[in-house]
PDB file of C-alpha atoms in Angstrom:
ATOM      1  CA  UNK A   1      -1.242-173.872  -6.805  1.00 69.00           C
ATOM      2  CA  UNK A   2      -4.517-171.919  -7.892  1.00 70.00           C
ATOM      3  CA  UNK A   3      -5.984-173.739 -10.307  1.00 74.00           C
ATOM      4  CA  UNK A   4      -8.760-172.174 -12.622  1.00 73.00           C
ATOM      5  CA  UNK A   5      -9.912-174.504 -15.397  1.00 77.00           C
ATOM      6  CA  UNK A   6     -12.803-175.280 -13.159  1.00 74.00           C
ATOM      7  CA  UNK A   7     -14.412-173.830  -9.488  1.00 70.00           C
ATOM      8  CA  UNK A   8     -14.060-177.717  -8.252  1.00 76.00           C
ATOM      9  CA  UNK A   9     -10.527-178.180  -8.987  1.00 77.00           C
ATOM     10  CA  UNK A  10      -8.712-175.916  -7.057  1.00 75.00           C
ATOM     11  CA  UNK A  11      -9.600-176.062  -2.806  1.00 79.00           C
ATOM     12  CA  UNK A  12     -10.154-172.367  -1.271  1.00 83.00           C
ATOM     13  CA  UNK A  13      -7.038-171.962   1.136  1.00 87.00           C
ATOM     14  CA  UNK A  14      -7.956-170.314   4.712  1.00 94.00           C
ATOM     15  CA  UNK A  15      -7.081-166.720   3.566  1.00 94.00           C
ATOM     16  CA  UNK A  16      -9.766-167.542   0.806  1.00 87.00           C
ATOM     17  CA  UNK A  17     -12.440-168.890   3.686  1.00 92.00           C
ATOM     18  CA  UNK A  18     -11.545-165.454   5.273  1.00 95.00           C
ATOM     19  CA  UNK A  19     -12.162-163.456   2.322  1.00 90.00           C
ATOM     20  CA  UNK A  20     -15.548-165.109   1.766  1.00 88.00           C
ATOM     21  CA  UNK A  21     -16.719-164.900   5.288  1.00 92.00           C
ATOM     22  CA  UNK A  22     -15.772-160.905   5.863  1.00 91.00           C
ATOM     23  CA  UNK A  23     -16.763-160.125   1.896  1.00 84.00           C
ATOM     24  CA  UNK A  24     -19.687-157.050   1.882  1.00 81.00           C
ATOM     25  CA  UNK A  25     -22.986-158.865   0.482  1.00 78.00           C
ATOM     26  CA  UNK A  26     -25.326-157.306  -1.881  1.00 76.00           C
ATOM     27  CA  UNK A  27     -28.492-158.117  -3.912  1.00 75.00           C
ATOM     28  CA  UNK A  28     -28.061-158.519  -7.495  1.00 68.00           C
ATOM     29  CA  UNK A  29     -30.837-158.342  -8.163  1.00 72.00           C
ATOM     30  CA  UNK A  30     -31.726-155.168  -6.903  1.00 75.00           C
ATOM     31  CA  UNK A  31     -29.341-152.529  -6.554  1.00 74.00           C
ATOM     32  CA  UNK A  32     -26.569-154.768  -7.304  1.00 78.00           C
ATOM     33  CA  UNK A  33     -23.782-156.355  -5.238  1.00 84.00           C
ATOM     34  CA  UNK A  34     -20.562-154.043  -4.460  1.00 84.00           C
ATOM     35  CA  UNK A  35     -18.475-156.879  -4.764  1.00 83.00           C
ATOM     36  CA  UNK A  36     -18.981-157.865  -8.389  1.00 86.00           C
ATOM     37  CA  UNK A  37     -19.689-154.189  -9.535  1.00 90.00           C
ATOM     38  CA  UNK A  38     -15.906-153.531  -8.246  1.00 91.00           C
ATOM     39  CA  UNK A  39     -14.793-156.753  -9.944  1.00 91.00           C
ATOM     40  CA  UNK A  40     -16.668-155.715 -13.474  1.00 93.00           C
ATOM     41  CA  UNK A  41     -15.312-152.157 -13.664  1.00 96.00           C
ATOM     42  CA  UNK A  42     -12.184-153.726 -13.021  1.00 96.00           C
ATOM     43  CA  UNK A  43     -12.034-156.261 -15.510  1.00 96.00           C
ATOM     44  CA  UNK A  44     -13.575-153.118 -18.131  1.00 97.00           C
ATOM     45  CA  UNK A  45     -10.588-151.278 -17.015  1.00 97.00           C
ATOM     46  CA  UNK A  46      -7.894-153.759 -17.157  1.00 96.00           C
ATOM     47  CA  UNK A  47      -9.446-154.947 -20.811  1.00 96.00           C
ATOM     48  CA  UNK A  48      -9.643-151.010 -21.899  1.00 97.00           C
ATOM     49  CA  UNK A  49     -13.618-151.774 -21.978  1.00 97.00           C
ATOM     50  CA  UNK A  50     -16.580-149.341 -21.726  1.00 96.00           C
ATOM     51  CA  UNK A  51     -18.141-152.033 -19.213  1.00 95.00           C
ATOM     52  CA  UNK A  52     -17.606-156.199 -18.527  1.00 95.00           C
ATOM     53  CA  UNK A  53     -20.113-158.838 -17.102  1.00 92.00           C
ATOM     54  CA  UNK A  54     -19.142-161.149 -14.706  1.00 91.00           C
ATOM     55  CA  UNK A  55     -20.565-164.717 -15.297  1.00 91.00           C
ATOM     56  CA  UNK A  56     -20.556-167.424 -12.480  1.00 86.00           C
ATOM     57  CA  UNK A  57     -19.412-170.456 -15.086  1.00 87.00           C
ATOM     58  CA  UNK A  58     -18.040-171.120 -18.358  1.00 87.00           C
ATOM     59  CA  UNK A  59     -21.159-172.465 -19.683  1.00 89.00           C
ATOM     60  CA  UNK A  60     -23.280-169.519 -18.689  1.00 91.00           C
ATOM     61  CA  UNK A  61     -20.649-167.420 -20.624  1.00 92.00           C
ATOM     62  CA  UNK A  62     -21.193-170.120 -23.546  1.00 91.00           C
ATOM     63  CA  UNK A  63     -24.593-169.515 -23.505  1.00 90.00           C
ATOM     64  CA  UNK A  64     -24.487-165.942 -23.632  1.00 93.00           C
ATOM     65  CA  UNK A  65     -22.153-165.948 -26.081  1.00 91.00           C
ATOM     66  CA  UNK A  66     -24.527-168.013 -28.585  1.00 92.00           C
ATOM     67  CA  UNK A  67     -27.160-166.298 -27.924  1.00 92.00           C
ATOM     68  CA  UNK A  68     -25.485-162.938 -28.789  1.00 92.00           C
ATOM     69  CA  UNK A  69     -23.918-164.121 -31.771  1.00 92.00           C
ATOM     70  CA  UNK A  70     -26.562-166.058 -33.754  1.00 91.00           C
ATOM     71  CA  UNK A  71     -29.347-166.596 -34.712  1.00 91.00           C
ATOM     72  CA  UNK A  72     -32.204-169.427 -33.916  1.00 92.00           C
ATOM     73  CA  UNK A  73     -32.383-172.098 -36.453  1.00 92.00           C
ATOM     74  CA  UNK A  74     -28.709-171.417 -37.673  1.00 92.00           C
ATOM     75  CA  UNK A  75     -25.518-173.815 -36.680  1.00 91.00           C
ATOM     76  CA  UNK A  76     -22.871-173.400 -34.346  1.00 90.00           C
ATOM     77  CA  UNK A  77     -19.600-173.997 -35.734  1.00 89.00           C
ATOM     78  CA  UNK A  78     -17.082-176.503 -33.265  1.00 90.00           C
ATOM     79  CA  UNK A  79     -14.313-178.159 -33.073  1.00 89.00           C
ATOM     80  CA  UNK A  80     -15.145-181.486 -32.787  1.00 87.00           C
ATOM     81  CA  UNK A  81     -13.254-182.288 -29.579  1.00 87.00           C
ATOM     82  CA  UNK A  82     -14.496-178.454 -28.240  1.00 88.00           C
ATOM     83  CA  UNK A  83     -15.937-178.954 -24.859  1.00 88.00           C
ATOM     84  CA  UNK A  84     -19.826-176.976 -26.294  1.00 90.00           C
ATOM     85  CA  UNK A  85     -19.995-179.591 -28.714  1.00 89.00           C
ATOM     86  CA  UNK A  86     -19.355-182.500 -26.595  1.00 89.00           C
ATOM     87  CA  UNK A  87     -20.874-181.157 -23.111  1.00 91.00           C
ATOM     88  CA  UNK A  88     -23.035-178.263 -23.734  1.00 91.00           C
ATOM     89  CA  UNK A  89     -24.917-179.074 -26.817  1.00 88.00           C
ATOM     90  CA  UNK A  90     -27.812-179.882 -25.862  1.00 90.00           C
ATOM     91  CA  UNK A  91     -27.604-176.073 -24.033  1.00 88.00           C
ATOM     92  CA  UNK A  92     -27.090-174.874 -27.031  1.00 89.00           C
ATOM     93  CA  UNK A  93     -29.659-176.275 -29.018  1.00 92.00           C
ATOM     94  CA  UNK A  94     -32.537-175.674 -26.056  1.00 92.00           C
ATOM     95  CA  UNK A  95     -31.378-171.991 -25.226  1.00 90.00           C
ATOM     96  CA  UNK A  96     -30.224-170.652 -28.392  1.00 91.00           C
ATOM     97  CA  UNK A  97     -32.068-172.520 -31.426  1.00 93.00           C
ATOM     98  CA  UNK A  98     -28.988-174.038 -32.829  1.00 93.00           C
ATOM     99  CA  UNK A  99     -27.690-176.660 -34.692  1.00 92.00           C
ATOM    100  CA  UNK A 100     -24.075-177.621 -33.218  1.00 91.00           C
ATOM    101  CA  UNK A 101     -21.537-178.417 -36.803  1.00 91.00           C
ATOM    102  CA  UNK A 102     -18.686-180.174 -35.833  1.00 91.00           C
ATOM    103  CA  UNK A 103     -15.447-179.644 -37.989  1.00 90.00           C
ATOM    104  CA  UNK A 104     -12.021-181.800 -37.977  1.00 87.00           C
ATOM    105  CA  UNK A 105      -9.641-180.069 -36.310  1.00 86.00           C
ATOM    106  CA  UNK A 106      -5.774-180.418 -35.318  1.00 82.00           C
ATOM    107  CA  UNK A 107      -5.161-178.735 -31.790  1.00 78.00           C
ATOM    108  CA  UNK A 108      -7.971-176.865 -32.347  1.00 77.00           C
ATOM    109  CA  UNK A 109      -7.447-174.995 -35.622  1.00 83.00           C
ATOM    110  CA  UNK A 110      -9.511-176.394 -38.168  1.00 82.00           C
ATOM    111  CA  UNK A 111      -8.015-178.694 -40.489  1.00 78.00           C
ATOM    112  CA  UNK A 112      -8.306-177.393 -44.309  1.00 78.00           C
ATOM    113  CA  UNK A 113      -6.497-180.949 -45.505  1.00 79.00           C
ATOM    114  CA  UNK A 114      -9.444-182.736 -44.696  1.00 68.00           C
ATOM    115  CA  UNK A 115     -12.265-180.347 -44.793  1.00 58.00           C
TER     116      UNK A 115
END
């Protein structure tokens, strides 16, 4: 079973060991990696996207995400069980400038009864 919640969950099988060690390298940083230029115009297509970015973890995407859509000083509205609030907040706070607002919540939909 291929677990993805997490890149330490889920042990690479040998035809996954394989596909690392024969995979064409590239620098990012300069004229870019084949590899993950392949995998973002095919995540663009597959999305009906003009272009994607891949990001290595969910709390790089997090960050970019914050920093995209708000502004420094303001608040970042959470769930209060949401993994940001709990995990990443001091992230948030540091990279983007914000304040991290917790709200009650029942399975992650936020509760209007007690708000």
């Amino acid at each position: 079973m291929i677990d993805l919640r997490s890149d330490t969950v889920t042990r690479p099988t040998d035809a996954m060991w394989d596909a690392m060690r024969n995979a064409s390298l590239g620098d990012d940083t300069l004229e870019g990696d084949a590899t993950v230029q392949a995998l973002e115009q095919e995540a663009a297509t597959l999305l009906g996207k003009e272009d994607a970015l891949f990001v290595c973890s969910g709390t790089m995407g997090n960050a970019i995400a914050t920093l995209v859509h708000a502004h420094r000083g303001g608040e970042a509205v959470l769930d209060q069980d949401a993994h940001m609030a709990n995990s990443e907040g001091g992230g948030v706070s540091r990279l983007a400038g914000l304040f991290c607002r917790t709200v009650a919540s029942r399975r992650g939909e936020m509760d209007l009864q007690i708000l």
